[in-house]
Structures are given as C-alpha cells and as structure tokens.
mmCIF file of C-alpha atoms in Angstrom:
data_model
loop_
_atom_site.group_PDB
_atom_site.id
_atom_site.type_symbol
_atom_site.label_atom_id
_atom_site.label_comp_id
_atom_site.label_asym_id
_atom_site.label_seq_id
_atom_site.Cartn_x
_atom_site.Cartn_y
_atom_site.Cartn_z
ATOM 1 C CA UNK A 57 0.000 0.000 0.000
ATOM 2 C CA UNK A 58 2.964 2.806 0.953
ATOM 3 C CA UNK A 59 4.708 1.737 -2.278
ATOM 4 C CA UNK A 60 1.385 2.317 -4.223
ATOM 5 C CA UNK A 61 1.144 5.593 -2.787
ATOM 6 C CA UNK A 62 4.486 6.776 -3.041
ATOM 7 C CA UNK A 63 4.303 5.832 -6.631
ATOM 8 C CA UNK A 64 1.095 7.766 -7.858
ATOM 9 C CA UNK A 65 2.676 10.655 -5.730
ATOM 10 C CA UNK A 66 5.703 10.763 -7.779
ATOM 11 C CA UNK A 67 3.665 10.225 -11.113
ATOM 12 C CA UNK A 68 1.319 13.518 -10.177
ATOM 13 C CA UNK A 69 4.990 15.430 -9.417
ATOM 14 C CA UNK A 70 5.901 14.273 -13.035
ATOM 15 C CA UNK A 71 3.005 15.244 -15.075
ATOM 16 C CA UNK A 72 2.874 18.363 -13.039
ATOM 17 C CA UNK A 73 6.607 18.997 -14.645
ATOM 18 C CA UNK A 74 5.658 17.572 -17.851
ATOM 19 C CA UNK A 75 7.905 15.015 -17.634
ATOM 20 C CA UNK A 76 5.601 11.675 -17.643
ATOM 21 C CA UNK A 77 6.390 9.635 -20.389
ATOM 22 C CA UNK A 78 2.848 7.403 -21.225
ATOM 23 C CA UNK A 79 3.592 3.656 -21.694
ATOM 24 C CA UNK A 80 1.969 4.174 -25.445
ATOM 25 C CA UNK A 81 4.540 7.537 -26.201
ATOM 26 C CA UNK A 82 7.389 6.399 -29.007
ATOM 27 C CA UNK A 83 10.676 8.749 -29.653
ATOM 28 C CA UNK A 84 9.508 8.571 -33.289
ATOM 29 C CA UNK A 85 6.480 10.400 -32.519
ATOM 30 C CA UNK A 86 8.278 13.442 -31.352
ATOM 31 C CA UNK A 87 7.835 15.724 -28.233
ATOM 32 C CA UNK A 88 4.988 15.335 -25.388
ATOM 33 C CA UNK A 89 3.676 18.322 -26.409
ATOM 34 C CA UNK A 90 3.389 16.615 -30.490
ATOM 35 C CA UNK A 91 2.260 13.779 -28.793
ATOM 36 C CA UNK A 92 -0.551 15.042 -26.831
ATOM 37 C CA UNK A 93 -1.218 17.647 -29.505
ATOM 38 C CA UNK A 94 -1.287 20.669 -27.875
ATOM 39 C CA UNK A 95 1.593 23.598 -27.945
ATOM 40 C CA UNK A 96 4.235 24.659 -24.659
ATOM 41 C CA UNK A 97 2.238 27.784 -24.179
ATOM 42 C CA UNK A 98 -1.288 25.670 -23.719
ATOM 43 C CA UNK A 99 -3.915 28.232 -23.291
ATOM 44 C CA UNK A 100 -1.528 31.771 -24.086
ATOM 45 C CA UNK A 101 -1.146 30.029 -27.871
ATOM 46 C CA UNK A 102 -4.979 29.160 -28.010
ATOM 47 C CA UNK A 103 -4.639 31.696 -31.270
ATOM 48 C CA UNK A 104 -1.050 31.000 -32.478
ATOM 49 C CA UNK A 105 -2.499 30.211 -35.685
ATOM 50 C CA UNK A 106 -4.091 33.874 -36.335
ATOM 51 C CA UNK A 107 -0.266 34.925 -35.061
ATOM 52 C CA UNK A 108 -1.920 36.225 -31.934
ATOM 53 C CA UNK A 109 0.287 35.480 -28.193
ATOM 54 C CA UNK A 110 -1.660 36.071 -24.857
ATOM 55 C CA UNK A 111 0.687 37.644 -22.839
ATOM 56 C CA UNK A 112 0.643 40.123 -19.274
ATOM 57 C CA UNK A 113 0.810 43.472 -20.761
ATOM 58 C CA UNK A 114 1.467 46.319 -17.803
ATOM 59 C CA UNK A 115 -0.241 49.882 -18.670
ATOM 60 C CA UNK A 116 2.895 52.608 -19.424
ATOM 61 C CA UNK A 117 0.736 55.338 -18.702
ATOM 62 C CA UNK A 118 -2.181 56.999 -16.963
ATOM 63 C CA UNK A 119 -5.340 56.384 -19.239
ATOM 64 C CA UNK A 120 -9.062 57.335 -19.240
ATOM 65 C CA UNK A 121 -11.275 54.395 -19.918
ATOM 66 C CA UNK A 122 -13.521 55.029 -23.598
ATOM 67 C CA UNK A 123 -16.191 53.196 -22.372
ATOM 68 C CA UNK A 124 -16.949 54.662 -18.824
ATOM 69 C CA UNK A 125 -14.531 57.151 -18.827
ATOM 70 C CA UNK A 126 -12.493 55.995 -15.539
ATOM 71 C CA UNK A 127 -9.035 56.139 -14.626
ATOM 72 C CA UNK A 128 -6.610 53.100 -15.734
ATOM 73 C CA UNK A 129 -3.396 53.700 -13.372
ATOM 74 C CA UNK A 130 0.067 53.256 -14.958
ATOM 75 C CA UNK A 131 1.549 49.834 -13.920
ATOM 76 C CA UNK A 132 -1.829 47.782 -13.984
ATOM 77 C CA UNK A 133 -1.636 44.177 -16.150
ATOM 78 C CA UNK A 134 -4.244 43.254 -18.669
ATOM 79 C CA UNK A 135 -4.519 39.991 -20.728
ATOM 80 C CA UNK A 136 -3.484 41.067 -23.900
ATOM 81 C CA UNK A 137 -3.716 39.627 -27.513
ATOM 82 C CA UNK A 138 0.002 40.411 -28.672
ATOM 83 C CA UNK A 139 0.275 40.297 -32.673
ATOM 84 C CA UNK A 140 2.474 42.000 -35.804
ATOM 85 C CA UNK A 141 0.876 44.969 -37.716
ATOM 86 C CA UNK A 142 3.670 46.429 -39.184
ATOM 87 C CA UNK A 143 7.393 47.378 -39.141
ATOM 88 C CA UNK A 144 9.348 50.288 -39.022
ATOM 89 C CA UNK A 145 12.745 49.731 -40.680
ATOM 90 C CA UNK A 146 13.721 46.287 -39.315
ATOM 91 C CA UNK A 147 11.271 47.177 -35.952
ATOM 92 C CA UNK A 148 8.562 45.246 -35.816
ATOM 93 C CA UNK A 149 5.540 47.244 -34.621
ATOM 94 C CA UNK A 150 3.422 45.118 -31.839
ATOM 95 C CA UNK A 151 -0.395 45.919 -31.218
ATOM 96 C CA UNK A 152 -2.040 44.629 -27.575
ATOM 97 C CA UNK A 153 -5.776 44.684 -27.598
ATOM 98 C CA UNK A 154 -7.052 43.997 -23.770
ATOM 99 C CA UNK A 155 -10.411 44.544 -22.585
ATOM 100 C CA UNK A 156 -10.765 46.716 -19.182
ATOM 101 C CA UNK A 157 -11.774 45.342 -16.070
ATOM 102 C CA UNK A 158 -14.475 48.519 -15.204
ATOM 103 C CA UNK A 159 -16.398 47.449 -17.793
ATOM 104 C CA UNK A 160 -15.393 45.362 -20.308
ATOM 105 C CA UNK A 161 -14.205 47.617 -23.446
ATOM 106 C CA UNK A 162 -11.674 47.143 -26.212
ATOM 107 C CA UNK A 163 -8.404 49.234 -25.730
ATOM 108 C CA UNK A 164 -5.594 48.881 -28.600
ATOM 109 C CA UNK A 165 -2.267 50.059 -27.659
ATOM 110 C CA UNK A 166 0.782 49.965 -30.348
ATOM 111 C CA UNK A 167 4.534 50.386 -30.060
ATOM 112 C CA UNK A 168 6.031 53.374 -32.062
ATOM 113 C CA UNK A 169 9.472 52.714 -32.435
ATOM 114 C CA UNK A 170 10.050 55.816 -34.499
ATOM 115 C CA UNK A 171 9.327 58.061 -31.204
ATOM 116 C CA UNK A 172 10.430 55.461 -28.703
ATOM 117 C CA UNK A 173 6.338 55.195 -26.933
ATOM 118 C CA UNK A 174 3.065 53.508 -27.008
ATOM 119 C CA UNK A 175 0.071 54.910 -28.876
ATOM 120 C CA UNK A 176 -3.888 54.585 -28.043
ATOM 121 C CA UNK A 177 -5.224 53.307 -30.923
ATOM 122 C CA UNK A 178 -8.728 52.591 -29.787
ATOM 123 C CA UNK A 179 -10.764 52.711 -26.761
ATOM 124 C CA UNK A 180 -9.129 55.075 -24.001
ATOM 125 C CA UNK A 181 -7.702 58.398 -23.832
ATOM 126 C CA UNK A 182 -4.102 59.580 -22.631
ATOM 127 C CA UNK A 183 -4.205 61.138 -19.443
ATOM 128 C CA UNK A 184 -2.042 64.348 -20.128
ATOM 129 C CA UNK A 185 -0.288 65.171 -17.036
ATOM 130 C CA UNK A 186 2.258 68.364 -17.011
ATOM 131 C CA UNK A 187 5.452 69.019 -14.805
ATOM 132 C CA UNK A 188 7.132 72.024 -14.080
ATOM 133 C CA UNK A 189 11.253 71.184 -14.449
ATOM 134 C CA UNK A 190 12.390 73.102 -11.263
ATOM 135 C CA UNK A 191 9.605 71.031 -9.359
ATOM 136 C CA UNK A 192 9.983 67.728 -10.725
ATOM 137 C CA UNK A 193 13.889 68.206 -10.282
ATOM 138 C CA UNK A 194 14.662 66.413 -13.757
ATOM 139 C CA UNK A 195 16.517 68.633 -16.985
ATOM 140 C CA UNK A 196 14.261 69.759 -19.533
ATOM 141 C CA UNK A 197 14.530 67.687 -22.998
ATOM 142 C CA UNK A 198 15.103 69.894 -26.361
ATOM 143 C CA UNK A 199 11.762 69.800 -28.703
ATOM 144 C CA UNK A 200 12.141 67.976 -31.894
ATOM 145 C CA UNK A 201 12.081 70.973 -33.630
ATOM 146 C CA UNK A 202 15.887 71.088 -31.652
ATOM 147 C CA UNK A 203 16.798 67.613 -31.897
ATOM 148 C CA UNK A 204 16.554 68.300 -36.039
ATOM 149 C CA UNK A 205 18.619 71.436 -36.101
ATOM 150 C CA UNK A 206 21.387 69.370 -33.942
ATOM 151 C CA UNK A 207 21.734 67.381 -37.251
ATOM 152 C CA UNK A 208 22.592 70.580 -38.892
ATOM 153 C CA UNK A 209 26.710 70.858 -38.343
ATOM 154 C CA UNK A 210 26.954 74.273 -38.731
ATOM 155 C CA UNK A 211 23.868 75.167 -35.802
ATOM 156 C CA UNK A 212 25.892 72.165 -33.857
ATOM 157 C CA UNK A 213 28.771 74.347 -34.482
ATOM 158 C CA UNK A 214 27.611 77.379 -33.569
ATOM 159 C CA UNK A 215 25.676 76.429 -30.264
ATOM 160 C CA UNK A 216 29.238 74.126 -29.402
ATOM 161 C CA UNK A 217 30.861 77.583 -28.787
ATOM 162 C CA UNK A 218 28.028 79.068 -26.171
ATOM 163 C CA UNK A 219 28.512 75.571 -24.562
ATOM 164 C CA UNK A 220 32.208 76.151 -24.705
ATOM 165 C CA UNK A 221 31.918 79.973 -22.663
ATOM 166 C CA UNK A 222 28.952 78.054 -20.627
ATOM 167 C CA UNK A 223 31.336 76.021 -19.660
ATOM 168 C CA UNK A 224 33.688 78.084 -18.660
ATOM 169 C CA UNK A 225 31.952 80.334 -16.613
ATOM 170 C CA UNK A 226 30.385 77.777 -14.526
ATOM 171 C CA UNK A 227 33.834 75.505 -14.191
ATOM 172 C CA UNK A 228 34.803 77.361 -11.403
ATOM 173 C CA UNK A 229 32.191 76.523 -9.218
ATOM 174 C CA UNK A 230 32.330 73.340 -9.750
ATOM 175 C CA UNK A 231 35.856 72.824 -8.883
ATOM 176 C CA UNK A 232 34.570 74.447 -5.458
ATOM 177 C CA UNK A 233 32.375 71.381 -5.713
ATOM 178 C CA UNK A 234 34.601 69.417 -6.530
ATOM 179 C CA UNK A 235 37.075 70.081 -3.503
ATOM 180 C CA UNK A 236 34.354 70.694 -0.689
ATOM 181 C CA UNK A 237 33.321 67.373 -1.390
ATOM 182 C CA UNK A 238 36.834 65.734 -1.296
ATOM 183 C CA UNK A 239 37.395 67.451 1.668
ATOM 184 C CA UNK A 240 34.386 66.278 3.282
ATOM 185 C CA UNK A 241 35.064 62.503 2.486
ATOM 186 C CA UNK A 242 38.687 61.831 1.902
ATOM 187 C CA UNK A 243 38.918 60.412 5.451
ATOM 188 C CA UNK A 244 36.368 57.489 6.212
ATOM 189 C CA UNK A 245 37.889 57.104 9.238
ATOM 190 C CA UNK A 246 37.631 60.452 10.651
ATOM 191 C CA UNK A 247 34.494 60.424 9.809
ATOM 192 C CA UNK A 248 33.324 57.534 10.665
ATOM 193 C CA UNK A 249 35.004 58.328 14.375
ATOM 194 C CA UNK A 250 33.167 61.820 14.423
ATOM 195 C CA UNK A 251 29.664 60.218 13.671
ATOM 196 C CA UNK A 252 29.968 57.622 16.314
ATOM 197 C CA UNK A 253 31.471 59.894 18.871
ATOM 198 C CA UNK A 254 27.779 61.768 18.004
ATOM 199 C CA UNK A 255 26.010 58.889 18.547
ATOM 200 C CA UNK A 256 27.428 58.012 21.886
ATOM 201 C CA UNK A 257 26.945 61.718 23.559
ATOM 202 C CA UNK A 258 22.948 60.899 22.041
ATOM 203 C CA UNK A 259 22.378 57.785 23.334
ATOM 204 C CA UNK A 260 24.167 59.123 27.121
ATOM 205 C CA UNK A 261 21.762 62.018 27.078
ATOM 206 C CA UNK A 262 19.134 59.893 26.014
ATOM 207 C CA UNK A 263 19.995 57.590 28.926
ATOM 208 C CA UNK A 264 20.031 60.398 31.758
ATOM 209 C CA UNK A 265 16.949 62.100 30.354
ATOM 210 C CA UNK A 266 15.359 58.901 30.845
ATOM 211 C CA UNK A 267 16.922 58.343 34.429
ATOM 212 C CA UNK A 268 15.736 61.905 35.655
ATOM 213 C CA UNK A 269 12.285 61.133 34.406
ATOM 214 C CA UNK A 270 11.766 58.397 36.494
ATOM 215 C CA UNK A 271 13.250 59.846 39.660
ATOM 216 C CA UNK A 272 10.301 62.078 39.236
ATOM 217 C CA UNK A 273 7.563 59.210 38.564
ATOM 218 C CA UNK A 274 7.173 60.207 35.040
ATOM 219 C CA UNK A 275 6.713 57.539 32.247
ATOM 220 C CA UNK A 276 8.034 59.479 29.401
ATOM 221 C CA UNK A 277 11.634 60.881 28.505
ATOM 222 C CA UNK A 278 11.580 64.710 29.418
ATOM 223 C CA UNK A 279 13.069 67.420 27.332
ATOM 224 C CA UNK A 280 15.549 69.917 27.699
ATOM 225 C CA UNK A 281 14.223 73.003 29.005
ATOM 226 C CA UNK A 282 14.122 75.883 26.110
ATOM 227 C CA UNK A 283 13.658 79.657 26.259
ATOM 228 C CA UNK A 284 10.270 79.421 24.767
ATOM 229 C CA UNK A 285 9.140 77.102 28.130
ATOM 230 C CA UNK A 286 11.026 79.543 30.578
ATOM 231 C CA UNK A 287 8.884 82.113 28.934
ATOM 232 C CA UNK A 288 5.790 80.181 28.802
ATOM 233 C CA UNK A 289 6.746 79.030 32.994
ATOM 234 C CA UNK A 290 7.201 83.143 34.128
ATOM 235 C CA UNK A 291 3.467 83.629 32.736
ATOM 236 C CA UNK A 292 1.777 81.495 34.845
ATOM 237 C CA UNK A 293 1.051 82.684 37.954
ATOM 238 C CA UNK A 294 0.119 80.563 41.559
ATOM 239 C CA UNK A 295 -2.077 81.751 44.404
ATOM 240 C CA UNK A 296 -0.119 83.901 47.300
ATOM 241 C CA UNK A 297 -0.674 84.108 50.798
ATOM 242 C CA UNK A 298 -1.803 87.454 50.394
ATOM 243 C CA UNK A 299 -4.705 85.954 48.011
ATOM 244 C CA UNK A 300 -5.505 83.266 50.125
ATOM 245 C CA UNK A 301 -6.221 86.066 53.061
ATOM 246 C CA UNK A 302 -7.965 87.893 51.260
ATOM 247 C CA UNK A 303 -10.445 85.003 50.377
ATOM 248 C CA UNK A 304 -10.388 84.182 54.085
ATOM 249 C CA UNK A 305 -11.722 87.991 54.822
ATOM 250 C CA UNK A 306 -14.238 87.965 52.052
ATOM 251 C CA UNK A 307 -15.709 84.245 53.771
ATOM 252 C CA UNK A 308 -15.633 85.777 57.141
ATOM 253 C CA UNK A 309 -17.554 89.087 55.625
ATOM 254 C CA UNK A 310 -20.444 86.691 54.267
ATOM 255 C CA UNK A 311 -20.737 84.277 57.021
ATOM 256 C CA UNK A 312 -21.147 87.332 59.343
ATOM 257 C CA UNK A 313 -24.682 89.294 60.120
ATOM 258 C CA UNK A 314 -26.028 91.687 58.354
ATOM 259 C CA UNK A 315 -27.082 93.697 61.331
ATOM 260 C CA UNK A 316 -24.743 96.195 63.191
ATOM 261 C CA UNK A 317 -24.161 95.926 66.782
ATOM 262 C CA UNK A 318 -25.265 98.483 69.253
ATOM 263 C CA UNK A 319 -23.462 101.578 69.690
ATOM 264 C CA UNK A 320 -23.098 101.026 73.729
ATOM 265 C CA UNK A 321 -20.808 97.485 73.066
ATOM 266 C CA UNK A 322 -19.000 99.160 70.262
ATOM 267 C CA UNK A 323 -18.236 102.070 72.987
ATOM 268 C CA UNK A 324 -17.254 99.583 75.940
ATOM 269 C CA UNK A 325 -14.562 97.565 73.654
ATOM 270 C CA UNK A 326 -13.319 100.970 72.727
ATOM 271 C CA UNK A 327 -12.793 101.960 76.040
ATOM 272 C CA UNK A 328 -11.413 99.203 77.844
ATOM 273 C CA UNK A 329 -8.598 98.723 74.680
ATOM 274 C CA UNK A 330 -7.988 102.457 75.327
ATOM 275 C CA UNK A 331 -7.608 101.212 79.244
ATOM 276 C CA UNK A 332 -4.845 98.378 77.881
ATOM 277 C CA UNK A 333 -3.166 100.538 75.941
ATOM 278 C CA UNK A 334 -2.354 103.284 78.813
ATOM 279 C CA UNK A 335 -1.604 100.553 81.513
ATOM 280 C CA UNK A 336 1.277 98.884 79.138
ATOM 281 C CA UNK A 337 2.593 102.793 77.917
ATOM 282 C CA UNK A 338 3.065 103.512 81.769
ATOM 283 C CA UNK A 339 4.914 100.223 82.787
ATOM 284 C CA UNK A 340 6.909 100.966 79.656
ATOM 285 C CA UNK A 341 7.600 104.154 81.132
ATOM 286 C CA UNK A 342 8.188 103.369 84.941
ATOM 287 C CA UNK A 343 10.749 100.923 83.054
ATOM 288 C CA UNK A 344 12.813 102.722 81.771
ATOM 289 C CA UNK A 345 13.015 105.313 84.229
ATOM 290 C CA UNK A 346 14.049 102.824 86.515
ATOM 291 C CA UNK A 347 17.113 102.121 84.020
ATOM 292 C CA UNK A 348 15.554 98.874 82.880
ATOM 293 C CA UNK A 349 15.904 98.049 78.985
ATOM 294 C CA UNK A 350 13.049 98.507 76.558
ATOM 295 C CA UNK A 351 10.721 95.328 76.589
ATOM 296 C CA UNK A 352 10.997 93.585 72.909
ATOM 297 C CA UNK A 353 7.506 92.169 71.514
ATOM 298 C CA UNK A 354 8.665 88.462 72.403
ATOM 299 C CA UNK A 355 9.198 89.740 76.458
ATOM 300 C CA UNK A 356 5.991 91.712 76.075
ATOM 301 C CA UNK A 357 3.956 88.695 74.551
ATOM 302 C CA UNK A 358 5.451 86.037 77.754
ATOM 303 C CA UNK A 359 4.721 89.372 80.155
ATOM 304 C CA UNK A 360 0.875 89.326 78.886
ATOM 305 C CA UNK A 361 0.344 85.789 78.470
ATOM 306 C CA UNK A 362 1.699 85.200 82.475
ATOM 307 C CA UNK A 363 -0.515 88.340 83.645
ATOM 308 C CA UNK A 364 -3.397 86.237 81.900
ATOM 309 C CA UNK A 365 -2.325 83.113 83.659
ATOM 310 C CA UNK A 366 -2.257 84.741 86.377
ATOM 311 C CA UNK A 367 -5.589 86.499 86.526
ATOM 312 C CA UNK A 368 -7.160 82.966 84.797
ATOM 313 C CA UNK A 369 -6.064 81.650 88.180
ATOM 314 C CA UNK A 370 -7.543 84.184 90.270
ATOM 315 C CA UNK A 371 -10.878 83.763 88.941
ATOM 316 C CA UNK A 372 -11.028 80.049 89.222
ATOM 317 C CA UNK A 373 -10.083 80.748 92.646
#
C-alpha cells in the first residue's frame, strides 16, 4: 500500500513537470507536447495560428477608460492579444488589444518605435499630465524641432561655442564642488570616528533624560528646558498668601450678620482697649526710668500671656 502511494505521488509530481512519459509515447512520434497535440504555451497560444500570443501586458501610462470614462493607473496588467501589424525599418511594430476590467471595453495600444512610446489606438484616452522642471527636479529635454537642427553641423557648431563659454563660466564653481566634497570625504575614518562619537553623547543624554524622568515618577523621557518654556513658565502665575487672606476675609464678611451691633458694646470695647493701651505705655515708662531696657515684643507677649495666667487663676479661685 505505501509503495502504491508513493508511486502515484511521484507520477502527479511528473506530469505536473511535464515530464511523464505514457507507456503508449514512441521517440519517433516526437515531443509530449506533439504527442498530446497541444503547444508549450497551452492556453496563451490558443490563437497562435491567427499569429496572436496572450501575454501580461502592464499599462505605461495613466489612461481614461472610452467606455466609462475611468481612470486606468500606470503599472496595472491586462490579458493582452500580442500580434504583428507592421514594421518600421527592421522594428517590428506590436499591437495589444485587452479589454478593461471597469467594464469590459476594447483598448488597442501599439509600439512606435520611431518616437520610442506607445500609442492609443482605440478605446481610451491619454491622461495628459504636465510638470514644471524646477519642481519635478529632472533637466528639460530639447523639442524635436531642436533635436533636427542638432543634425545641422553648422547650428551644432555654432551652439558648441556658447557651450564652450557656458562652460567656462560655470567651471569654477564646480571645482569648489569638486574640492568641498573631497574634503568632506577623503577620510572614512575620521568620519566615521566623528559620527559615532555623536552617537554616543545621544544615546548618554538619552539615557540620563530617561533616568531623571523616572526619579520624578514620570513615564516618558523629558526634554531639555528651552527659552520658549522659561517664557511660557514666568506667565503662569500661583495663588499667594496674600490671596488666600484675602479670600479668608471675604468668607468671614459673608458668614457674618447683616445687622450692626449696638453703639453702647462698640463704645465699651473701645474703652477698655484704650484702658490696655495706657496701663502697658506707663509700665513701659516706669521701666525705663528705673534704668531697665526697653521690653521687645517676644518679652511683652510672655509678660501678657503670664498676667493672663495669672488672673485665669484668680478667677477660678
């Protein structure tokens, strides 16, 4: 049973490659492909007999479908009927007639080899697309019109001399060029020493950017600081203490009543801190007279807080 196996395994391999030689096959009948009757290409050389090929043909430029007038992008494959309508000299000229896959219409593309390009025959439209030279960075091409004058010797002549003093004029810069460029790579080594020297100093400050960030708790790599953030920093502004009284003051304000007190309380707390104030002017006095020093506010705070002890006692007494 495993030999039967392997063997119809390795004939499917071998007709796969083509290489399975029937039983019934004679050399004198020729190749497989004579014997079974059919050509190398199979299906691509279904019309080998009207001289057509079915190849992959890839679009060479942007085209607008004839039929329902959409976009074909450059670079997309068709199955193509490939097949001789002409020559040009000894060139032969090839026509490719695909269908498109939007919705199913003829297109006919030939070579010209007299202008080196394809031509729409049939069936679509060339997308005309312009560049400007400066922005597509490439040199601008002479017109025909040019290229036939450059036959001419004595116009190729003539225009070789205002190459000549072209030339000339800008040689000097490029020998600038020239040296700024030797200069900047005769040394591989010094160079290559410079750039890794760079890379090192990165990857440090990379590494200690990284290291300070985390001290801090922070998850990402913090910048250096910059003008523009100590700028940005000296216009915000944080709450003082000075604010934060004042907010105290304003609560105080509204959480007190509306209604004035009476004029005889107001006149009793006026008089008895007009009673303070003359009792601690006179010790003051008496003081110094006595050639005592003058009291400073921390000796006249621990005077007034042990008179208050001392009267606190009194009363509970």
């Amino acid at each position: 049973m495993y030999l039967m196996v392997l063997w119809r395994s390795s004939l499917a391999a071998a007709r796969a490659d083509n290489f399975y030689y029937p039983p019934e096959w004679d050399p004198s009948q020729g190749s497989l492909n004579k014997f079974h009757g059919q050509h190398a290409l199979r299906e691509r050389a279904r019309k080998i007999d009207q001289g057509i090929l079915i190849i992959r043909f890839e679009m060479p430029f942007n085209i607008w479908c004839g039929g329902c007038n959409s976009m074909i992008a450059k670079g997309v494959r068709f199955n193509a009927e490939k097949k001789q309508v002409g020559n040009y000299y000894s060139t032969k000229i090839w026509s490719f007639t695909m269908k498109s896959a939007c919705c199913k219409h003829e297109i006919i593309i030939q070579t010209d080899p007299k202008n080196c390009e394809y031509v729409i025959i049939s069936g679509a439209q060339k997308k005309t697309e312009d560049f400007d030279v400066e922005d597509a960075e490439t040199f601008e091409l002479p017109a025909d019109e040019e290229r036939g004058k450059l036959a001419d010797p004595f116009y190729r002549l003539e225009h070789q001399e205002e190459d000549l003093k072209k030339k000339k004029e800008a040689e000097p810069v490029l020998v600038r060029l020239q040296r700024l460029s030797d200069a900047k790579h005769s040394d591989d080594y010094a160079l290559n020493k410079s750039l890794r020297a760079r890379l090192r100093s990165q990857k440090k400050r990379v590494a200690e950017e990284e290291n300070a960030s985390r001290k801090r708790g922070l998850g990402i790599r913090l910048l250096p600081a910059s003008e523009a953030d100590s700028a940005t920093a000296a216009k915000v502004k944080f709450s003082t203490k000075f604010d934060k009284n004042r907010k105290d003051k304003r609560a105080l304000i509204n959480a007190a009543s509306i209604f004035p007190l009476s004029v005889s309380s107001i006149s009793d707390k006026r008089l008895e801190l007009e009673s303070k104030r003359r009792k601690i002017a006179a010790n003051r006095a008496s003081s110094l007279l006595a050639g005592g020093f003058k009291p400073s506010s921390w000796s006249q705070g621990a005077v007034l807080s042990s008179r208050q002890k001392g009267a606190s006692m009194n009363v509970r007494r």
